[in-house]
Tab-separated table of C-alpha atoms and ligand atoms in Angstrom:
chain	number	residue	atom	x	y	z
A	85	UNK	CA	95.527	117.354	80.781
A	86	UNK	CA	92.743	114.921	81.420
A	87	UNK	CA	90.199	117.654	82.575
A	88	UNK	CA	90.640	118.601	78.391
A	89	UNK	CA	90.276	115.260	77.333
A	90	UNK	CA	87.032	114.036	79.064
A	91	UNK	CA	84.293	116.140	77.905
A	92	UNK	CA	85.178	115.139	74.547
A	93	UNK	CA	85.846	111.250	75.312
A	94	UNK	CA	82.482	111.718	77.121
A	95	UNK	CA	80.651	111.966	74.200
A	96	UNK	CA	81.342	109.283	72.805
A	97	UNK	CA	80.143	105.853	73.550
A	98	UNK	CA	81.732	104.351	76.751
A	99	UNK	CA	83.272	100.917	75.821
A	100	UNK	CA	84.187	102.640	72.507
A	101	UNK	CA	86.294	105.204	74.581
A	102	UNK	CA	87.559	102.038	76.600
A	103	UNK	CA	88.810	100.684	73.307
A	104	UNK	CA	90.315	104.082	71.680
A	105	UNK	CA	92.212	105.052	74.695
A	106	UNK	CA	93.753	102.136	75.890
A	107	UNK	CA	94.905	101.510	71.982
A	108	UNK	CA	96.182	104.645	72.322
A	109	UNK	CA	97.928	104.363	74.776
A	110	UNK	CA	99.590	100.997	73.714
A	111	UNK	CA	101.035	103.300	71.186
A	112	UNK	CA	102.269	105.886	73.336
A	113	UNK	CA	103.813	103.775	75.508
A	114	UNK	CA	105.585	101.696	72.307
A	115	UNK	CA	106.850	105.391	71.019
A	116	UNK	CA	110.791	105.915	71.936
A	117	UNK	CA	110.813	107.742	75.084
A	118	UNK	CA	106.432	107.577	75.753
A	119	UNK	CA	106.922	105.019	78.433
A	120	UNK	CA	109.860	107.030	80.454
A	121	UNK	CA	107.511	110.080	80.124
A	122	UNK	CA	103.907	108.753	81.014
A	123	UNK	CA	106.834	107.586	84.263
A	124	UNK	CA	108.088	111.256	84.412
A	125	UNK	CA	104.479	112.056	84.668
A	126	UNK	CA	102.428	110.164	86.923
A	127	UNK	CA	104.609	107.567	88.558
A	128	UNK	CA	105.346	108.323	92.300
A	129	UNK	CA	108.732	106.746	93.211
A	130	UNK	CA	109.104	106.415	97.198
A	131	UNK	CA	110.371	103.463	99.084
A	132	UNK	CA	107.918	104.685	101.949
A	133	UNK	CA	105.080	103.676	99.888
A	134	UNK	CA	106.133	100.362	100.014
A	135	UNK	CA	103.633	97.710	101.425
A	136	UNK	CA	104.340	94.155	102.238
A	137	UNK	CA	100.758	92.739	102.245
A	138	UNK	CA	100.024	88.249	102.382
A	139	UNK	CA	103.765	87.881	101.637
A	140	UNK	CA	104.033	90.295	98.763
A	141	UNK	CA	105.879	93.396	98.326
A	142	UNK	CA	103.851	95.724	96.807
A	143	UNK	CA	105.501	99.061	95.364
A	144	UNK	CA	102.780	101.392	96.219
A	145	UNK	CA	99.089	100.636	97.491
A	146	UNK	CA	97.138	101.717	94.774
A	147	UNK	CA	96.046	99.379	92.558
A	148	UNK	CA	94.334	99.152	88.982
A	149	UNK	CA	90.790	97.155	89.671
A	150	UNK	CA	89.997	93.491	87.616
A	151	UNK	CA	87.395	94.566	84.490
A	152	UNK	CA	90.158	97.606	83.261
A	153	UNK	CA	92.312	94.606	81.591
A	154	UNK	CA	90.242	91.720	81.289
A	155	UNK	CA	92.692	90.212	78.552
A	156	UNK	CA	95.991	91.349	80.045
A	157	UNK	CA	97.439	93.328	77.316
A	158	UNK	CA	97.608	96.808	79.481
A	159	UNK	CA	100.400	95.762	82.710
A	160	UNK	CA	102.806	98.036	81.717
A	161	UNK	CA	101.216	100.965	80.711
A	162	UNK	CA	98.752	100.503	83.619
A	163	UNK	CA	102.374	100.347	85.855
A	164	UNK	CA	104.050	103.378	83.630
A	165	UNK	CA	100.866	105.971	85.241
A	166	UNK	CA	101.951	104.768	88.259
A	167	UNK	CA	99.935	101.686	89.669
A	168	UNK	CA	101.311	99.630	92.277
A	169	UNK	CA	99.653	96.505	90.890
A	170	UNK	CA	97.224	95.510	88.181
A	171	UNK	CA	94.259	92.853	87.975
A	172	UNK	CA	93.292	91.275	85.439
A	173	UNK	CA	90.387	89.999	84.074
A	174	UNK	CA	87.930	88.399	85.164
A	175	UNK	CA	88.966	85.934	82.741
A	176	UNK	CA	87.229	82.370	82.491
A	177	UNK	CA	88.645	79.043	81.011
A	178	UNK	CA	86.830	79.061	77.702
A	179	UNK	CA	86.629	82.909	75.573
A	180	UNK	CA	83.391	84.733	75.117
A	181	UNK	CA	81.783	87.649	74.016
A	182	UNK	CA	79.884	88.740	77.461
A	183	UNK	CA	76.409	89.998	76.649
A	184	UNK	CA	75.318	91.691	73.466
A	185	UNK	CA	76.301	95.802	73.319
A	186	UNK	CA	75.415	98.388	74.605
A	187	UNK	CA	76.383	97.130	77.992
A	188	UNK	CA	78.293	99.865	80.051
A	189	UNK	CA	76.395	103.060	80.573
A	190	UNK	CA	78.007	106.601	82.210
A	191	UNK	CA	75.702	108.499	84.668
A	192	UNK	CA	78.030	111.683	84.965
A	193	UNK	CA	75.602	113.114	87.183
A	194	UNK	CA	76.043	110.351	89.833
A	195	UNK	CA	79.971	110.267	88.994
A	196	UNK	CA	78.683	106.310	88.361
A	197	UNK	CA	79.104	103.722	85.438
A	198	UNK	CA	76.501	100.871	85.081
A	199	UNK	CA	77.886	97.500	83.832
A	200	UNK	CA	76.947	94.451	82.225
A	201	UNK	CA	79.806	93.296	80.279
A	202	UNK	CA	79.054	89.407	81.400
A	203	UNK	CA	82.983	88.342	82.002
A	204	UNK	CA	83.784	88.864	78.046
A	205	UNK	CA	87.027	88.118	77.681
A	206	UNK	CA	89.822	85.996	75.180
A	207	UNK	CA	89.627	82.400	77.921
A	208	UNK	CA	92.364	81.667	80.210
A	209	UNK	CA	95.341	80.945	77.646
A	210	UNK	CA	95.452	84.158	76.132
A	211	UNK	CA	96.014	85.744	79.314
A	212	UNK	CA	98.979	83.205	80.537
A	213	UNK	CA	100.649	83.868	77.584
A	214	UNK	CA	100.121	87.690	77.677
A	215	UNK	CA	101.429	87.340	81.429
A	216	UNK	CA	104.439	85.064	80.390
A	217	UNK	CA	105.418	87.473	77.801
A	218	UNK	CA	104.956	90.382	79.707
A	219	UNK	CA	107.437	88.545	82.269
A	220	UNK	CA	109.913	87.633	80.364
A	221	UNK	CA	110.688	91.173	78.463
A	222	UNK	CA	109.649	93.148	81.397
A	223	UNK	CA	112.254	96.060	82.147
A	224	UNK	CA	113.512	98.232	85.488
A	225	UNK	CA	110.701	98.467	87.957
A	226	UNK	CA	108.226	96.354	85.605
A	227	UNK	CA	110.055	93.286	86.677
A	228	UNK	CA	108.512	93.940	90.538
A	229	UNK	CA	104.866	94.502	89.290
A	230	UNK	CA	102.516	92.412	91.370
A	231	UNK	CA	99.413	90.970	89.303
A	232	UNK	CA	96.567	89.378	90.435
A	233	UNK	CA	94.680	86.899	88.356
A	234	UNK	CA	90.947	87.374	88.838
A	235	UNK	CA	89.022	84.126	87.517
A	236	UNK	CA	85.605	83.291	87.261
A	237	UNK	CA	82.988	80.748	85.195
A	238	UNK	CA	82.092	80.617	81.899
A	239	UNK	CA	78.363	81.699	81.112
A	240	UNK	CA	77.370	78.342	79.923
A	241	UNK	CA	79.297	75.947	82.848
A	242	UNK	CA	76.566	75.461	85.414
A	243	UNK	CA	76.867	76.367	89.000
A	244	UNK	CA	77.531	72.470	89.920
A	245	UNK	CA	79.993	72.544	87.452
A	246	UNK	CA	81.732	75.834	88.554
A	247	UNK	CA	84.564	74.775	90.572
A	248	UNK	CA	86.116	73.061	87.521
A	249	UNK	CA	86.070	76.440	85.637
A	250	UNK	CA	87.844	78.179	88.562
A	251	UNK	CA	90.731	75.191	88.913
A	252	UNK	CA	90.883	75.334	85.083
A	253	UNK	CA	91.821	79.112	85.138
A	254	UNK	CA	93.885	78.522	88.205
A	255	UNK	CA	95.711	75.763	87.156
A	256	UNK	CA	96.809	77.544	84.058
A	257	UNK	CA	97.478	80.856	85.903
A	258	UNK	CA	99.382	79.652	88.193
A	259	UNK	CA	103.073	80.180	87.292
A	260	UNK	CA	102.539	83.770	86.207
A	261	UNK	CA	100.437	85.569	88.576
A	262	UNK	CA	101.485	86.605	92.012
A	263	UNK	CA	97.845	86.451	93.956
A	264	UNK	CA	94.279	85.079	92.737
A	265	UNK	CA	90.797	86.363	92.922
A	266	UNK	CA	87.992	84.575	93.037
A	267	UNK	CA	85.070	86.358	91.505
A	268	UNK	CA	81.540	84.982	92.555
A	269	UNK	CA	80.316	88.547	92.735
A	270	UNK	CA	79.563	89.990	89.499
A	271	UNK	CA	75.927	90.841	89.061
A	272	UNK	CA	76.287	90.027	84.919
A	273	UNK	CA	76.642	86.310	85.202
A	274	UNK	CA	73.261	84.463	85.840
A	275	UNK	CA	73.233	83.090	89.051
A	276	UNK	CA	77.114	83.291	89.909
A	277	UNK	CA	76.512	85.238	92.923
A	278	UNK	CA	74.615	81.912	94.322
A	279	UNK	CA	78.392	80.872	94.861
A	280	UNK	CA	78.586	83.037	97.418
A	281	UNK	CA	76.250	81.261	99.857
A	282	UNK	CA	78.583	79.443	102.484
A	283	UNK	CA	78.080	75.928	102.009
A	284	UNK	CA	79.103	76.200	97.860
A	285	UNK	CA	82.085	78.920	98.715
A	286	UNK	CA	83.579	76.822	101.145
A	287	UNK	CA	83.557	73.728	98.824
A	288	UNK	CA	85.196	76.275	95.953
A	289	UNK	CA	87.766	77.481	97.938
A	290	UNK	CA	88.863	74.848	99.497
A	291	UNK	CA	89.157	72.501	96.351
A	292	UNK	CA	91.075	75.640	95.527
A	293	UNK	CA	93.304	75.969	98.550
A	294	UNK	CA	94.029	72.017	97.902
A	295	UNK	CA	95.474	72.144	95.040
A	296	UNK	CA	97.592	75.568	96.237
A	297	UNK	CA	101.290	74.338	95.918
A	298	UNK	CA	103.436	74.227	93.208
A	299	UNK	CA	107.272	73.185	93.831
A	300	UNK	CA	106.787	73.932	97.581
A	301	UNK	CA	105.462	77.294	96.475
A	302	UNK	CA	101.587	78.773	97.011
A	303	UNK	CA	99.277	82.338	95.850
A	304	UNK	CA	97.318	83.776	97.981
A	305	UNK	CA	94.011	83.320	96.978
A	306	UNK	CA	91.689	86.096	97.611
A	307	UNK	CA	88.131	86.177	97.173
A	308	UNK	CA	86.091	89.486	95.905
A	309	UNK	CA	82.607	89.816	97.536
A	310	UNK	CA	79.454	92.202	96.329
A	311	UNK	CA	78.484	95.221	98.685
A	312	UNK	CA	75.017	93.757	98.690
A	313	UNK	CA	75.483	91.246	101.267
A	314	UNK	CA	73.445	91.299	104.722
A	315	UNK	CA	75.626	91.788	107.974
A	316	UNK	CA	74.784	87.663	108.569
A	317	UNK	CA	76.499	86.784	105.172
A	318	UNK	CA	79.465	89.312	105.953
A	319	UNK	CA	79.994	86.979	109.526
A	320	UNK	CA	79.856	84.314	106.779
A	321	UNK	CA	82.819	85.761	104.981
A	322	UNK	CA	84.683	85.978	108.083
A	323	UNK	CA	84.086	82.255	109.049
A	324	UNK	CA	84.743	81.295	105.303
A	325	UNK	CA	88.151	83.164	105.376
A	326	UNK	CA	89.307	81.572	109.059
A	327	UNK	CA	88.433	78.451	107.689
A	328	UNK	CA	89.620	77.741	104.495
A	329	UNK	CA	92.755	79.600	105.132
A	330	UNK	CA	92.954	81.851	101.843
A	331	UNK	CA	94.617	85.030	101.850
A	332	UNK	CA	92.058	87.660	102.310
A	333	UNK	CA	88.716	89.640	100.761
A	334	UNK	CA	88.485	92.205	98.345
A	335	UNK	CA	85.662	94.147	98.958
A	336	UNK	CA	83.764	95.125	97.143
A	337	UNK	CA	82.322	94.564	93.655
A	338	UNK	CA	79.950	96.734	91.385
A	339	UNK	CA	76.036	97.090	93.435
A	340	UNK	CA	72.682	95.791	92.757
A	341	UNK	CA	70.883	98.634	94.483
A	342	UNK	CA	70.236	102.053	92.639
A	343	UNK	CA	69.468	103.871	95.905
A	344	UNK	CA	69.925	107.946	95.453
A	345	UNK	CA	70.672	108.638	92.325
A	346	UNK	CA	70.204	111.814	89.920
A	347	UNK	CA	70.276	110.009	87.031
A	348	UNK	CA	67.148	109.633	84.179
A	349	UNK	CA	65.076	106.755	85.501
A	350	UNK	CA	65.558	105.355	82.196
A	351	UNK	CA	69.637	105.018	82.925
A	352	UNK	CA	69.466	103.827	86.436
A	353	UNK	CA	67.078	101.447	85.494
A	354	UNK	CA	69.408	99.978	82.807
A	355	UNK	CA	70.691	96.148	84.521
A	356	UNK	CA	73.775	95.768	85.480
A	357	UNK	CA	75.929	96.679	88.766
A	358	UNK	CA	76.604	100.401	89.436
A	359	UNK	CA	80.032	101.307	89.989
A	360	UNK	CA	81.471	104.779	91.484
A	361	UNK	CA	80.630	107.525	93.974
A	362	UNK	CA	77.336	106.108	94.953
A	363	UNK	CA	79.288	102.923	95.937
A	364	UNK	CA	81.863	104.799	97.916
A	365	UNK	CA	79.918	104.767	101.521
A	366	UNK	CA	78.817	101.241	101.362
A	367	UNK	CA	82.158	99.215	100.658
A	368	UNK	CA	83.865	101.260	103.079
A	369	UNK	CA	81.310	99.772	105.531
A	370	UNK	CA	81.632	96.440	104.579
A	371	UNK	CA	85.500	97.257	104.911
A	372	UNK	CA	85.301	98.481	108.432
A	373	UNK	CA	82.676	95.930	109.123
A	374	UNK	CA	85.064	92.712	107.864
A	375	UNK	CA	88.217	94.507	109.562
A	376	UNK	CA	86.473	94.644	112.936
A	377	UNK	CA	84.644	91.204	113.043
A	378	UNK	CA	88.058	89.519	112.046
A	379	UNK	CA	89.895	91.467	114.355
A	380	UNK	CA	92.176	92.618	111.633
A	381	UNK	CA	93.091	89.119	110.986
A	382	UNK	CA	93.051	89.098	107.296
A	383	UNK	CA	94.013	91.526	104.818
A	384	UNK	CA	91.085	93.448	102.457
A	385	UNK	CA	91.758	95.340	99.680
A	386	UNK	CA	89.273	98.099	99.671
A	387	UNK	CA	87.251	98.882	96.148
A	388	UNK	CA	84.437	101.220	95.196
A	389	UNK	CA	83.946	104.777	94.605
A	390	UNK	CA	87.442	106.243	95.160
A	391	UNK	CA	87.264	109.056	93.432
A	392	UNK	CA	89.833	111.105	95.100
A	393	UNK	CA	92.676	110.822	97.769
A	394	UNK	CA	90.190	111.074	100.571
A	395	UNK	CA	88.546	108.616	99.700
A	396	UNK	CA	91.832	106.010	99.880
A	397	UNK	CA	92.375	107.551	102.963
A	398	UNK	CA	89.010	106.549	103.968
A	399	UNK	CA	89.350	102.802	103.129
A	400	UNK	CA	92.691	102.407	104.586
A	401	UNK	CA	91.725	103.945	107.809
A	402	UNK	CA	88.481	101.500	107.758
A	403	UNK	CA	91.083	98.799	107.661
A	404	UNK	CA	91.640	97.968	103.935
A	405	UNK	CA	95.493	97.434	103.040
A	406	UNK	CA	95.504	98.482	99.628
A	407	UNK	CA	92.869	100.005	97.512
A	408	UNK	CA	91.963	99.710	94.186
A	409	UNK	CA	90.265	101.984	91.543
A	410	UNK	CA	88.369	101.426	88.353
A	411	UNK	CA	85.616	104.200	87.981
A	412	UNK	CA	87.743	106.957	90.010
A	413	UNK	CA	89.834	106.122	87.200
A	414	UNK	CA	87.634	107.058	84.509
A	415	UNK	CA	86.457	110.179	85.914
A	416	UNK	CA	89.522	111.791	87.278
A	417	UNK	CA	91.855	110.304	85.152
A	418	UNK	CA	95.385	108.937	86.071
A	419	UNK	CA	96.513	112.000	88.054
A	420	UNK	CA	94.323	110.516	90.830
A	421	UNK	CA	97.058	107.443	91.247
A	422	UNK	CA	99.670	110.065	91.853
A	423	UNK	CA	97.231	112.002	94.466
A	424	UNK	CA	96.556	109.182	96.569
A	425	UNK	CA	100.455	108.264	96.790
A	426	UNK	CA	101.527	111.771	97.484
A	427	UNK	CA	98.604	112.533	99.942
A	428	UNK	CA	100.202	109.090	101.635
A	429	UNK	CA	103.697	110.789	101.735
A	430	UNK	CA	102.402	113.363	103.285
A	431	UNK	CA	100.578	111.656	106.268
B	1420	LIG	C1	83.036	98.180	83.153
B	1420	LIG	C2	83.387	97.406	84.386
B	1420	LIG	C3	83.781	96.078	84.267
B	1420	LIG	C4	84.115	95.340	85.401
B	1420	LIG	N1	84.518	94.050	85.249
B	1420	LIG	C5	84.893	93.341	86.346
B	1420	LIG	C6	85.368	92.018	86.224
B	1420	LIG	O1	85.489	91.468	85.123
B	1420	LIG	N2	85.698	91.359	87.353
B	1420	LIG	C7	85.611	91.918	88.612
B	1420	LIG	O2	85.951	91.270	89.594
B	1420	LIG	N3	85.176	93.185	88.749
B	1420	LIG	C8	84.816	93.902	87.659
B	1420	LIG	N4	84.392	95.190	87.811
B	1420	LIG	C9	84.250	95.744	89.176
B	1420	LIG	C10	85.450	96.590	89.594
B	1420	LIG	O3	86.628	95.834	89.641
B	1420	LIG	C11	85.200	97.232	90.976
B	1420	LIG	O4	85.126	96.203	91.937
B	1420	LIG	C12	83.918	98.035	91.031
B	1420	LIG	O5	83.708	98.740	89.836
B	1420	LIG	C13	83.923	99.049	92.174
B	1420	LIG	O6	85.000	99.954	92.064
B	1420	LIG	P1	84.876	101.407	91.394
B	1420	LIG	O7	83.730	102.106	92.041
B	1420	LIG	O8	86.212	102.054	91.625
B	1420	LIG	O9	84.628	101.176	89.941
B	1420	LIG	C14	84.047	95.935	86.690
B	1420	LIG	C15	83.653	97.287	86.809
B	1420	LIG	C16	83.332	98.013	85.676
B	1420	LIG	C17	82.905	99.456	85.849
């Protein structure tokens, strides 16, 4: 059905499409009987697919990656096509409108996206509430949906001020998500990824890790790194993680580099991190890379350029525990959920 739909959705201007199908599909999904079907469609039921990964049970591995549903208004019909969990955001204490439009480019030739939202989103509150509603009318297997809360900094808090941004949208996340991500990796937020040189990441997470029990209970806090980092940082990440005791890496976020692409020079050159098929080899390697210099020792969910059950297969077998898709998602439509989970019961 989807191989119909996207040449025409393709025409039309990306975040526009973002915004017309995922209203859609609110109202699909609010029809009698359109959230049992878009089940009866795409959702793969199988107790084998079960994962218990940093304490949580996780219904399938394939999960829906933070940007998709910034402001946490899409859990359930992200979880109706079939997603074992959902992240959302990035969301940061404050709302605001990310950088001016047009700001998310396709490059169909490259199976890519290029992205420079800039973190816009509706602040912090919006999305507790969302999630606290969600909760509390959630039905059948809804009620076991696992959500991460991806948080990051407003554009106008300076990096000194940063960690109060990220204990703001912790603090206030808290009772409603069931892990966290800390985001100091997107390329669309002057100087953000500075927080991802050891001395200021250890400092963030663990003021973080601190204040990480609530009524004798804790998240795992996980922290999502860019696939532009040098081998030396990546030993970094490993130290940071043994340290400070968090929960494990998500690797990776969008790219800086531009390296072999088809597309116009004009469109590659566009800023923003690329997304997609061209990011596919790299954040497996930082996958395996993490995976073996830890010994296994912490948990990564693997991200970038899945575009088809292979790929998943390639990122679990690198050592990732779950994956995660965004732009796969995009370009091969939700079928691709249901591929990975079937090409799993079939291993
Ligand atoms: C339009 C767009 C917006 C994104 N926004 C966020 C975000 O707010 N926070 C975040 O951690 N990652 C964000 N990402 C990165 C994705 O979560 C993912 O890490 C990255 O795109 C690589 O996966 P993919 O190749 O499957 O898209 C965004 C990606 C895209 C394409």
């Amino acid at each position: 059905m989807y191989f119909l739909l996207k040449p025409i959705l393709f025409q039309f201007d990306p975040e526009k499409v973002h915004y017309f199908v995922t209203r859609n599909l609110k109202r699909f999904n609010r029809f009698p009987g359109g959230a049992a079907l878009s089940r009866a469609i795409w959702d793969v039921n199988n107790p084998r697919l079960e994962k218990e990964v940093f304490g949580l049970k996780f219904k399938n591995p394939v999960g829906l990656a933070a940007g998709f549903d910034k402001n946490a208004e899409l859990m359930g019909e992200m979880a109706n096509m079939g997603f074992g969990f959902v992240e959302i955001g990035t969301v940061t204490p404050l709302p605001q409108p990310g950088n001016p439009k047009t700001r998310m480019f396709r490059l169909p030739s490259d199976g890519a996206l290029i992205n420079r939202m800039g973190f816009n989103n509706f602040g912090v509150d919006v999305a507790a509430e969302r999630i606290a509603a969600f909760r509390r009318n959630a039905k059948g297997a809804q009620k076991d949906l696992i959500i991460g809360g991806n948080i990051g900094k407003n554009k106008v808090t300076p990096n000194e001020e940063a960690v109060n941004d990220y204990i703001k949208c912790f603090d206030r996340l808290f009772d409603v998500v069931d892990y966290f991500v800390v985001n100091v990796s997107s390329p669309n937020t002057p100087g953000l990824r500075e927080l991802q040189e050891k001395e200021p990441l250890m400092h963030l997470l663990n003021t973080l890790q601190q204040r990480n029990s609530k009524n004798g209970t804790s998240r795992p806090i996980l922290l999502k790194i860019a696939p532009d980092l040098t081998d030396s940082q990546l030993d970094d990440i490993v130290d940071i993680v043994q340290q400070t005791g968090i929960a494990g890496i998500i690797a990776t976020n969008t790219t800086i580099s531009r390296e072999n692409l088809t597309a116009a020079e004009s469109l590659k050159n566009e800023l923003g991190g690329l997304s997609g098929k061209p990011l596919t080899k790299r954040s497996t390697e930082v996958v395996r890379y993490l995976h073996q210099k830890s010994n296994g020792s912490f948990p990564i969910i693997g991200v970038g350029g899945i575009h088809s059950a292979d790929d998943a297969m390639e990122k679990l077998q690198a050592g990732a525990s779950l994956v995660q898709l965004y732009t796969g998602f995009i370009y091969e439509g939700p079928c691709l959920i249901g591929r990975i989970n079937k090409k799993l019961l079939a291993i």
